């Protein structure tokens, strides 16, 4: 299925080393060159307190107390437990989140539970998933800029017709 090229090179012994052992090295390359998996894993049994911010995917199987920011995706596994704010392009919850999530897409899977707020363009909840809180639909920021609450909002009221002015309205 995968073609893996294995090469065994033998390095020359170091000049300062007394023994003449040679150290083998192994180089693995995929069929299309080097492939690196970029995912941050918070393993089961790990308790992390603080803020995580990175460019790769984040998978939480342990516990996190704090905020997680990812430019890609955040997944909370079945054993995962997060208390804080999640911010990512895509968020998938199959464990427990107490807090807030802000993303383009939020999915709560059948084993997932979210107690808090959701700000997303897309929201899906599988059968068995639990959501307690508030959700707010967000759209593309360029299409719908946020309204500054300090600015005044003009209200246009209909014109009032006085009884002394003639009216073009026919009586019933």
mmCIF file of the C-alpha atoms, coordinates in Angstrom:
data_MODEL
# 
_entry.id   MODEL 
# 
loop_
_atom_site.group_PDB 
_atom_site.id 
_atom_site.type_symbol 
_atom_site.label_atom_id 
_atom_site.label_alt_id 
_atom_site.label_comp_id 
_atom_site.label_asym_id 
_atom_site.label_entity_id 
_atom_site.label_seq_id 
_atom_site.pdbx_PDB_ins_code 
_atom_site.Cartn_x 
_atom_site.Cartn_y 
_atom_site.Cartn_z 
_atom_site.occupancy 
_atom_site.B_iso_or_equiv 
_atom_site.pdbx_formal_charge 
_atom_site.auth_seq_id 
_atom_site.auth_comp_id 
_atom_site.auth_asym_id 
_atom_site.auth_atom_id 
_atom_site.pdbx_PDB_model_num 
ATOM 1   C CA . UNK A 1 1   ? 0.000   0.000  0.000  1.00 0.00 ? 1   UNK A CA 1 
ATOM 2   C CA . UNK A 1 2   ? 2.738   2.486  0.920  1.00 0.00 ? 2   UNK A CA 1 
ATOM 3   C CA . UNK A 1 3   ? 6.159   2.449  -0.625 1.00 0.00 ? 3   UNK A CA 1 
ATOM 4   C CA . UNK A 1 4   ? 8.829   3.180  1.945  1.00 0.00 ? 4   UNK A CA 1 
ATOM 5   C CA . UNK A 1 5   ? 12.445  3.576  1.005  1.00 0.00 ? 5   UNK A CA 1 
ATOM 6   C CA . UNK A 1 6   ? 14.799  2.406  3.725  1.00 0.00 ? 6   UNK A CA 1 
ATOM 7   C CA . UNK A 1 7   ? 18.495  3.094  3.563  1.00 0.00 ? 7   UNK A CA 1 
ATOM 8   C CA . UNK A 1 8   ? 21.078  2.077  6.093  1.00 0.00 ? 8   UNK A CA 1 
ATOM 9   C CA . UNK A 1 9   ? 24.165  4.244  6.167  1.00 0.00 ? 9   UNK A CA 1 
ATOM 10  C CA . UNK A 1 10  ? 27.118  3.566  8.367  1.00 0.00 ? 10  UNK A CA 1 
ATOM 11  C CA . UNK A 1 11  ? 28.807  6.620  9.759  1.00 0.00 ? 11  UNK A CA 1 
ATOM 12  C CA . UNK A 1 12  ? 32.577  6.679  10.131 1.00 0.00 ? 12  UNK A CA 1 
ATOM 13  C CA . UNK A 1 13  ? 33.806  6.522  13.716 1.00 0.00 ? 13  UNK A CA 1 
ATOM 14  C CA . UNK A 1 14  ? 34.483  9.754  15.542 1.00 0.00 ? 14  UNK A CA 1 
ATOM 15  C CA . UNK A 1 15  ? 38.185  10.570 15.813 1.00 0.00 ? 15  UNK A CA 1 
ATOM 16  C CA . UNK A 1 16  ? 38.026  11.392 19.515 1.00 0.00 ? 16  UNK A CA 1 
ATOM 17  C CA . UNK A 1 17  ? 36.169  8.220  20.401 1.00 0.00 ? 17  UNK A CA 1 
ATOM 18  C CA . UNK A 1 18  ? 38.322  5.405  21.759 1.00 0.00 ? 18  UNK A CA 1 
ATOM 19  C CA . UNK A 1 19  ? 36.131  2.559  20.584 1.00 0.00 ? 19  UNK A CA 1 
ATOM 20  C CA . UNK A 1 20  ? 35.668  1.960  16.903 1.00 0.00 ? 20  UNK A CA 1 
ATOM 21  C CA . UNK A 1 21  ? 31.904  1.420  16.971 1.00 0.00 ? 21  UNK A CA 1 
ATOM 22  C CA . UNK A 1 22  ? 29.958  2.462  13.962 1.00 0.00 ? 22  UNK A CA 1 
ATOM 23  C CA . UNK A 1 23  ? 26.497  3.937  14.470 1.00 0.00 ? 23  UNK A CA 1 
ATOM 24  C CA . UNK A 1 24  ? 23.819  2.975  11.896 1.00 0.00 ? 24  UNK A CA 1 
ATOM 25  C CA . UNK A 1 25  ? 21.275  5.582  10.821 1.00 0.00 ? 25  UNK A CA 1 
ATOM 26  C CA . UNK A 1 26  ? 17.916  5.008  9.190  1.00 0.00 ? 26  UNK A CA 1 
ATOM 27  C CA . UNK A 1 27  ? 16.246  7.363  6.770  1.00 0.00 ? 27  UNK A CA 1 
ATOM 28  C CA . UNK A 1 28  ? 12.559  6.874  5.957  1.00 0.00 ? 28  UNK A CA 1 
ATOM 29  C CA . UNK A 1 29  ? 10.863  8.637  3.081  1.00 0.00 ? 29  UNK A CA 1 
ATOM 30  C CA . UNK A 1 30  ? 7.329   8.278  1.810  1.00 0.00 ? 30  UNK A CA 1 
ATOM 31  C CA . UNK A 1 31  ? 6.492   7.712  -1.829 1.00 0.00 ? 31  UNK A CA 1 
ATOM 32  C CA . UNK A 1 32  ? 6.133   11.461 -2.453 1.00 0.00 ? 32  UNK A CA 1 
ATOM 33  C CA . UNK A 1 33  ? 9.034   12.702 -0.326 1.00 0.00 ? 33  UNK A CA 1 
ATOM 34  C CA . UNK A 1 34  ? 9.035   13.700 3.302  1.00 0.00 ? 34  UNK A CA 1 
ATOM 35  C CA . UNK A 1 35  ? 5.702   13.762 5.073  1.00 0.00 ? 35  UNK A CA 1 
ATOM 36  C CA . UNK A 1 36  ? 5.275   15.267 8.470  1.00 0.00 ? 36  UNK A CA 1 
ATOM 37  C CA . UNK A 1 37  ? 2.212   14.883 10.640 1.00 0.00 ? 37  UNK A CA 1 
ATOM 38  C CA . UNK A 1 38  ? 1.438   18.064 12.496 1.00 0.00 ? 38  UNK A CA 1 
ATOM 39  C CA . UNK A 1 39  ? -0.899  17.359 15.378 1.00 0.00 ? 39  UNK A CA 1 
ATOM 40  C CA . UNK A 1 40  ? -0.615  18.318 19.000 1.00 0.00 ? 40  UNK A CA 1 
ATOM 41  C CA . UNK A 1 41  ? -1.856  15.529 21.279 1.00 0.00 ? 41  UNK A CA 1 
ATOM 42  C CA . UNK A 1 42  ? -2.880  15.986 24.900 1.00 0.00 ? 42  UNK A CA 1 
ATOM 43  C CA . UNK A 1 43  ? -2.811  12.321 25.901 1.00 0.00 ? 43  UNK A CA 1 
ATOM 44  C CA . UNK A 1 44  ? -5.194  10.520 28.239 1.00 0.00 ? 44  UNK A CA 1 
ATOM 45  C CA . UNK A 1 45  ? -4.069  10.990 31.851 1.00 0.00 ? 45  UNK A CA 1 
ATOM 46  C CA . UNK A 1 46  ? -2.458  14.379 31.097 1.00 0.00 ? 46  UNK A CA 1 
ATOM 47  C CA . UNK A 1 47  ? -3.720  17.466 32.927 1.00 0.00 ? 47  UNK A CA 1 
ATOM 48  C CA . UNK A 1 48  ? -2.644  20.722 31.307 1.00 0.00 ? 48  UNK A CA 1 
ATOM 49  C CA . UNK A 1 49  ? -3.337  24.137 32.804 1.00 0.00 ? 49  UNK A CA 1 
ATOM 50  C CA . UNK A 1 50  ? -2.683  27.205 30.671 1.00 0.00 ? 50  UNK A CA 1 
ATOM 51  C CA . UNK A 1 51  ? -3.041  28.395 27.106 1.00 0.00 ? 51  UNK A CA 1 
ATOM 52  C CA . UNK A 1 52  ? -2.263  26.441 23.940 1.00 0.00 ? 52  UNK A CA 1 
ATOM 53  C CA . UNK A 1 53  ? -1.713  28.333 20.712 1.00 0.00 ? 53  UNK A CA 1 
ATOM 54  C CA . UNK A 1 54  ? -0.396  26.717 17.550 1.00 0.00 ? 54  UNK A CA 1 
ATOM 55  C CA . UNK A 1 55  ? -0.654  26.310 13.785 1.00 0.00 ? 55  UNK A CA 1 
ATOM 56  C CA . UNK A 1 56  ? -1.427  22.573 13.751 1.00 0.00 ? 56  UNK A CA 1 
ATOM 57  C CA . UNK A 1 57  ? -4.384  20.375 14.645 1.00 0.00 ? 57  UNK A CA 1 
ATOM 58  C CA . UNK A 1 58  ? -5.026  19.742 18.345 1.00 0.00 ? 58  UNK A CA 1 
ATOM 59  C CA . UNK A 1 59  ? -6.403  16.476 19.752 1.00 0.00 ? 59  UNK A CA 1 
ATOM 60  C CA . UNK A 1 60  ? -7.402  16.454 23.430 1.00 0.00 ? 60  UNK A CA 1 
ATOM 61  C CA . UNK A 1 61  ? -7.722  13.029 25.056 1.00 0.00 ? 61  UNK A CA 1 
ATOM 62  C CA . UNK A 1 62  ? -6.702  14.290 28.509 1.00 0.00 ? 62  UNK A CA 1 
ATOM 63  C CA . UNK A 1 63  ? -7.775  17.368 30.501 1.00 0.00 ? 63  UNK A CA 1 
ATOM 64  C CA . UNK A 1 64  ? -7.134  21.024 29.706 1.00 0.00 ? 64  UNK A CA 1 
ATOM 65  C CA . UNK A 1 65  ? -8.021  23.948 31.943 1.00 0.00 ? 65  UNK A CA 1 
ATOM 66  C CA . UNK A 1 66  ? -7.446  27.022 29.802 1.00 0.00 ? 66  UNK A CA 1 
ATOM 67  C CA . UNK A 1 67  ? -7.829  28.341 26.284 1.00 0.00 ? 67  UNK A CA 1 
ATOM 68  C CA . UNK A 1 68  ? -6.872  26.533 23.073 1.00 0.00 ? 68  UNK A CA 1 
ATOM 69  C CA . UNK A 1 69  ? -6.229  28.446 19.834 1.00 0.00 ? 69  UNK A CA 1 
ATOM 70  C CA . UNK A 1 70  ? -5.498  26.650 16.570 1.00 0.00 ? 70  UNK A CA 1 
ATOM 71  C CA . UNK A 1 71  ? -5.427  27.939 13.020 1.00 0.00 ? 71  UNK A CA 1 
ATOM 72  C CA . UNK A 1 72  ? -6.679  24.534 11.837 1.00 0.00 ? 72  UNK A CA 1 
ATOM 73  C CA . UNK A 1 73  ? -8.830  22.196 13.958 1.00 0.00 ? 73  UNK A CA 1 
ATOM 74  C CA . UNK A 1 74  ? -9.453  21.158 17.550 1.00 0.00 ? 74  UNK A CA 1 
ATOM 75  C CA . UNK A 1 75  ? -10.875 17.741 18.454 1.00 0.00 ? 75  UNK A CA 1 
ATOM 76  C CA . UNK A 1 76  ? -11.936 16.632 21.908 1.00 0.00 ? 76  UNK A CA 1 
ATOM 77  C CA . UNK A 1 77  ? -11.882 12.833 22.110 1.00 0.00 ? 77  UNK A CA 1 
ATOM 78  C CA . UNK A 1 78  ? -14.233 10.663 24.187 1.00 0.00 ? 78  UNK A CA 1 
ATOM 79  C CA . UNK A 1 79  ? -11.959 10.856 27.221 1.00 0.00 ? 79  UNK A CA 1 
ATOM 80  C CA . UNK A 1 80  ? -11.175 14.553 26.645 1.00 0.00 ? 80  UNK A CA 1 
ATOM 81  C CA . UNK A 1 81  ? -12.243 17.245 29.079 1.00 0.00 ? 81  UNK A CA 1 
ATOM 82  C CA . UNK A 1 82  ? -11.745 20.987 28.438 1.00 0.00 ? 82  UNK A CA 1 
ATOM 83  C CA . UNK A 1 83  ? -12.674 23.999 30.553 1.00 0.00 ? 83  UNK A CA 1 
ATOM 84  C CA . UNK A 1 84  ? -11.996 27.190 28.638 1.00 0.00 ? 84  UNK A CA 1 
ATOM 85  C CA . UNK A 1 85  ? -12.364 28.842 25.241 1.00 0.00 ? 85  UNK A CA 1 
ATOM 86  C CA . UNK A 1 86  ? -11.675 27.038 21.968 1.00 0.00 ? 86  UNK A CA 1 
ATOM 87  C CA . UNK A 1 87  ? -10.877 29.038 18.835 1.00 0.00 ? 87  UNK A CA 1 
ATOM 88  C CA . UNK A 1 88  ? -10.223 27.278 15.522 1.00 0.00 ? 88  UNK A CA 1 
ATOM 89  C CA . UNK A 1 89  ? -11.369 26.829 11.945 1.00 0.00 ? 89  UNK A CA 1 
ATOM 90  C CA . UNK A 1 90  ? -13.117 23.542 12.836 1.00 0.00 ? 90  UNK A CA 1 
ATOM 91  C CA . UNK A 1 91  ? -14.058 22.159 16.279 1.00 0.00 ? 91  UNK A CA 1 
ATOM 92  C CA . UNK A 1 92  ? -15.240 18.596 16.900 1.00 0.00 ? 92  UNK A CA 1 
ATOM 93  C CA . UNK A 1 93  ? -16.449 17.573 20.362 1.00 0.00 ? 93  UNK A CA 1 
ATOM 94  C CA . UNK A 1 94  ? -16.806 13.934 21.370 1.00 0.00 ? 94  UNK A CA 1 
ATOM 95  C CA . UNK A 1 95  ? -15.875 14.511 25.009 1.00 0.00 ? 95  UNK A CA 1 
ATOM 96  C CA . UNK A 1 96  ? -16.755 17.372 27.373 1.00 0.00 ? 96  UNK A CA 1 
ATOM 97  C CA . UNK A 1 97  ? -16.344 21.124 26.941 1.00 0.00 ? 97  UNK A CA 1 
ATOM 98  C CA . UNK A 1 98  ? -17.330 23.678 29.545 1.00 0.00 ? 98  UNK A CA 1 
ATOM 99  C CA . UNK A 1 99  ? -16.801 27.115 28.091 1.00 0.00 ? 99  UNK A CA 1 
ATOM 100 C CA . UNK A 1 100 ? -16.998 28.781 24.748 1.00 0.00 ? 100 UNK A CA 1 
ATOM 101 C CA . UNK A 1 101 ? -16.078 27.835 21.200 1.00 0.00 ? 101 UNK A CA 1 
ATOM 102 C CA . UNK A 1 102 ? -15.629 30.087 18.209 1.00 0.00 ? 102 UNK A CA 1 
ATOM 103 C CA . UNK A 1 103 ? -15.148 28.508 14.782 1.00 0.00 ? 103 UNK A CA 1 
ATOM 104 C CA . UNK A 1 104 ? -16.414 28.285 11.246 1.00 0.00 ? 104 UNK A CA 1 
ATOM 105 C CA . UNK A 1 105 ? -17.703 24.749 11.881 1.00 0.00 ? 105 UNK A CA 1 
ATOM 106 C CA . UNK A 1 106 ? -18.655 23.111 15.202 1.00 0.00 ? 106 UNK A CA 1 
ATOM 107 C CA . UNK A 1 107 ? -19.682 19.445 15.476 1.00 0.00 ? 107 UNK A CA 1 
ATOM 108 C CA . UNK A 1 108 ? -20.930 17.771 18.627 1.00 0.00 ? 108 UNK A CA 1 
ATOM 109 C CA . UNK A 1 109 ? -20.679 14.020 18.152 1.00 0.00 ? 109 UNK A CA 1 
ATOM 110 C CA . UNK A 1 110 ? -22.842 11.354 19.830 1.00 0.00 ? 110 UNK A CA 1 
ATOM 111 C CA . UNK A 1 111 ? -20.630 11.121 22.947 1.00 0.00 ? 111 UNK A CA 1 
ATOM 112 C CA . UNK A 1 112 ? -20.013 14.893 23.110 1.00 0.00 ? 112 UNK A CA 1 
ATOM 113 C CA . UNK A 1 113 ? -21.324 17.441 25.579 1.00 0.00 ? 113 UNK A CA 1 
ATOM 114 C CA . UNK A 1 114 ? -20.941 21.216 25.511 1.00 0.00 ? 114 UNK A CA 1 
ATOM 115 C CA . UNK A 1 115 ? -22.003 23.461 28.370 1.00 0.00 ? 115 UNK A CA 1 
ATOM 116 C CA . UNK A 1 116 ? -21.444 27.015 27.160 1.00 0.00 ? 116 UNK A CA 1 
ATOM 117 C CA . UNK A 1 117 ? -21.633 29.248 24.120 1.00 0.00 ? 117 UNK A CA 1 
ATOM 118 C CA . UNK A 1 118 ? -21.059 28.618 20.429 1.00 0.00 ? 118 UNK A CA 1 
ATOM 119 C CA . UNK A 1 119 ? -20.196 31.246 17.813 1.00 0.00 ? 119 UNK A CA 1 
ATOM 120 C CA . UNK A 1 120 ? -20.081 29.500 14.431 1.00 0.00 ? 120 UNK A CA 1 
ATOM 121 C CA . UNK A 1 121 ? -21.259 29.541 10.834 1.00 0.00 ? 121 UNK A CA 1 
ATOM 122 C CA . UNK A 1 122 ? -22.066 25.816 10.862 1.00 0.00 ? 122 UNK A CA 1 
ATOM 123 C CA . UNK A 1 123 ? -23.344 23.780 13.799 1.00 0.00 ? 123 UNK A CA 1 
ATOM 124 C CA . UNK A 1 124 ? -24.237 20.102 13.833 1.00 0.00 ? 124 UNK A CA 1 
ATOM 125 C CA . UNK A 1 125 ? -25.228 17.877 16.741 1.00 0.00 ? 125 UNK A CA 1 
ATOM 126 C CA . UNK A 1 126 ? -25.395 14.110 16.297 1.00 0.00 ? 126 UNK A CA 1 
ATOM 127 C CA . UNK A 1 127 ? -28.073 12.031 17.989 1.00 0.00 ? 127 UNK A CA 1 
ATOM 128 C CA . UNK A 1 128 ? -26.945 11.578 21.593 1.00 0.00 ? 128 UNK A CA 1 
ATOM 129 C CA . UNK A 1 129 ? -24.852 14.754 21.655 1.00 0.00 ? 129 UNK A CA 1 
ATOM 130 C CA . UNK A 1 130 ? -25.722 17.314 24.338 1.00 0.00 ? 130 UNK A CA 1 
ATOM 131 C CA . UNK A 1 131 ? -25.626 21.119 24.060 1.00 0.00 ? 131 UNK A CA 1 
ATOM 132 C CA . UNK A 1 132 ? -26.580 23.382 26.973 1.00 0.00 ? 132 UNK A CA 1 
ATOM 133 C CA . UNK A 1 133 ? -26.044 27.061 26.315 1.00 0.00 ? 133 UNK A CA 1 
ATOM 134 C CA . UNK A 1 134 ? -26.383 29.733 23.669 1.00 0.00 ? 134 UNK A CA 1 
ATOM 135 C CA . UNK A 1 135 ? -25.448 29.637 20.017 1.00 0.00 ? 135 UNK A CA 1 
ATOM 136 C CA . UNK A 1 136 ? -24.922 32.541 17.691 1.00 0.00 ? 136 UNK A CA 1 
ATOM 137 C CA . UNK A 1 137 ? -24.652 32.238 13.921 1.00 0.00 ? 137 UNK A CA 1 
ATOM 138 C CA . UNK A 1 138 ? -21.722 34.173 12.502 1.00 0.00 ? 138 UNK A CA 1 
ATOM 139 C CA . UNK A 1 139 ? -21.158 35.001 8.863  1.00 0.00 ? 139 UNK A CA 1 
ATOM 140 C CA . UNK A 1 140 ? -18.095 36.009 6.898  1.00 0.00 ? 140 UNK A CA 1 
ATOM 141 C CA . UNK A 1 141 ? -16.537 39.028 8.623  1.00 0.00 ? 141 UNK A CA 1 
ATOM 142 C CA . UNK A 1 142 ? -16.112 40.948 5.355  1.00 0.00 ? 142 UNK A CA 1 
ATOM 143 C CA . UNK A 1 143 ? -19.781 40.477 4.424  1.00 0.00 ? 143 UNK A CA 1 
ATOM 144 C CA . UNK A 1 144 ? -21.194 41.403 7.822  1.00 0.00 ? 144 UNK A CA 1 
ATOM 145 C CA . UNK A 1 145 ? -18.979 43.667 9.915  1.00 0.00 ? 145 UNK A CA 1 
ATOM 146 C CA . UNK A 1 146 ? -19.837 43.810 13.584 1.00 0.00 ? 146 UNK A CA 1 
ATOM 147 C CA . UNK A 1 147 ? -21.890 46.776 14.720 1.00 0.00 ? 147 UNK A CA 1 
ATOM 148 C CA . UNK A 1 148 ? -20.192 48.959 17.287 1.00 0.00 ? 148 UNK A CA 1 
ATOM 149 C CA . UNK A 1 149 ? -22.588 49.211 20.227 1.00 0.00 ? 149 UNK A CA 1 
ATOM 150 C CA . UNK A 1 150 ? -21.336 52.745 21.035 1.00 0.00 ? 150 UNK A CA 1 
ATOM 151 C CA . UNK A 1 151 ? -22.727 54.132 17.762 1.00 0.00 ? 151 UNK A CA 1 
ATOM 152 C CA . UNK A 1 152 ? -26.250 55.480 17.635 1.00 0.00 ? 152 UNK A CA 1 
ATOM 153 C CA . UNK A 1 153 ? -28.818 53.576 15.627 1.00 0.00 ? 153 UNK A CA 1 
ATOM 154 C CA . UNK A 1 154 ? -31.318 55.657 13.644 1.00 0.00 ? 154 UNK A CA 1 
ATOM 155 C CA . UNK A 1 155 ? -34.942 54.638 13.935 1.00 0.00 ? 155 UNK A CA 1 
ATOM 156 C CA . UNK A 1 156 ? -37.288 55.656 11.168 1.00 0.00 ? 156 UNK A CA 1 
ATOM 157 C CA . UNK A 1 157 ? -40.871 56.088 12.342 1.00 0.00 ? 157 UNK A CA 1 
ATOM 158 C CA . UNK A 1 158 ? -43.882 56.316 10.042 1.00 0.00 ? 158 UNK A CA 1 
ATOM 159 C CA . UNK A 1 159 ? -45.317 59.769 9.461  1.00 0.00 ? 159 UNK A CA 1 
ATOM 160 C CA . UNK A 1 160 ? -48.308 60.667 11.594 1.00 0.00 ? 160 UNK A CA 1 
ATOM 161 C CA . UNK A 1 161 ? -51.324 62.071 9.798  1.00 0.00 ? 161 UNK A CA 1 
ATOM 162 C CA . UNK A 1 162 ? -53.163 64.680 11.833 1.00 0.00 ? 162 UNK A CA 1 
ATOM 163 C CA . UNK A 1 163 ? -56.944 64.867 11.850 1.00 0.00 ? 163 UNK A CA 1 
ATOM 164 C CA . UNK A 1 164 ? -56.968 68.451 10.569 1.00 0.00 ? 164 UNK A CA 1 
ATOM 165 C CA . UNK A 1 165 ? -55.121 67.638 7.359  1.00 0.00 ? 165 UNK A CA 1 
ATOM 166 C CA . UNK A 1 166 ? -57.094 66.147 4.524  1.00 0.00 ? 166 UNK A CA 1 
ATOM 167 C CA . UNK A 1 167 ? -56.476 62.487 3.977  1.00 0.00 ? 167 UNK A CA 1 
ATOM 168 C CA . UNK A 1 168 ? -56.462 60.536 0.749  1.00 0.00 ? 168 UNK A CA 1 
ATOM 169 C CA . UNK A 1 169 ? -57.445 57.404 2.623  1.00 0.00 ? 169 UNK A CA 1 
ATOM 170 C CA . UNK A 1 170 ? -60.941 56.249 1.783  1.00 0.00 ? 170 UNK A CA 1 
ATOM 171 C CA . UNK A 1 171 ? -63.124 55.427 4.710  1.00 0.00 ? 171 UNK A CA 1 
ATOM 172 C CA . UNK A 1 172 ? -64.454 51.939 5.002  1.00 0.00 ? 172 UNK A CA 1 
# 
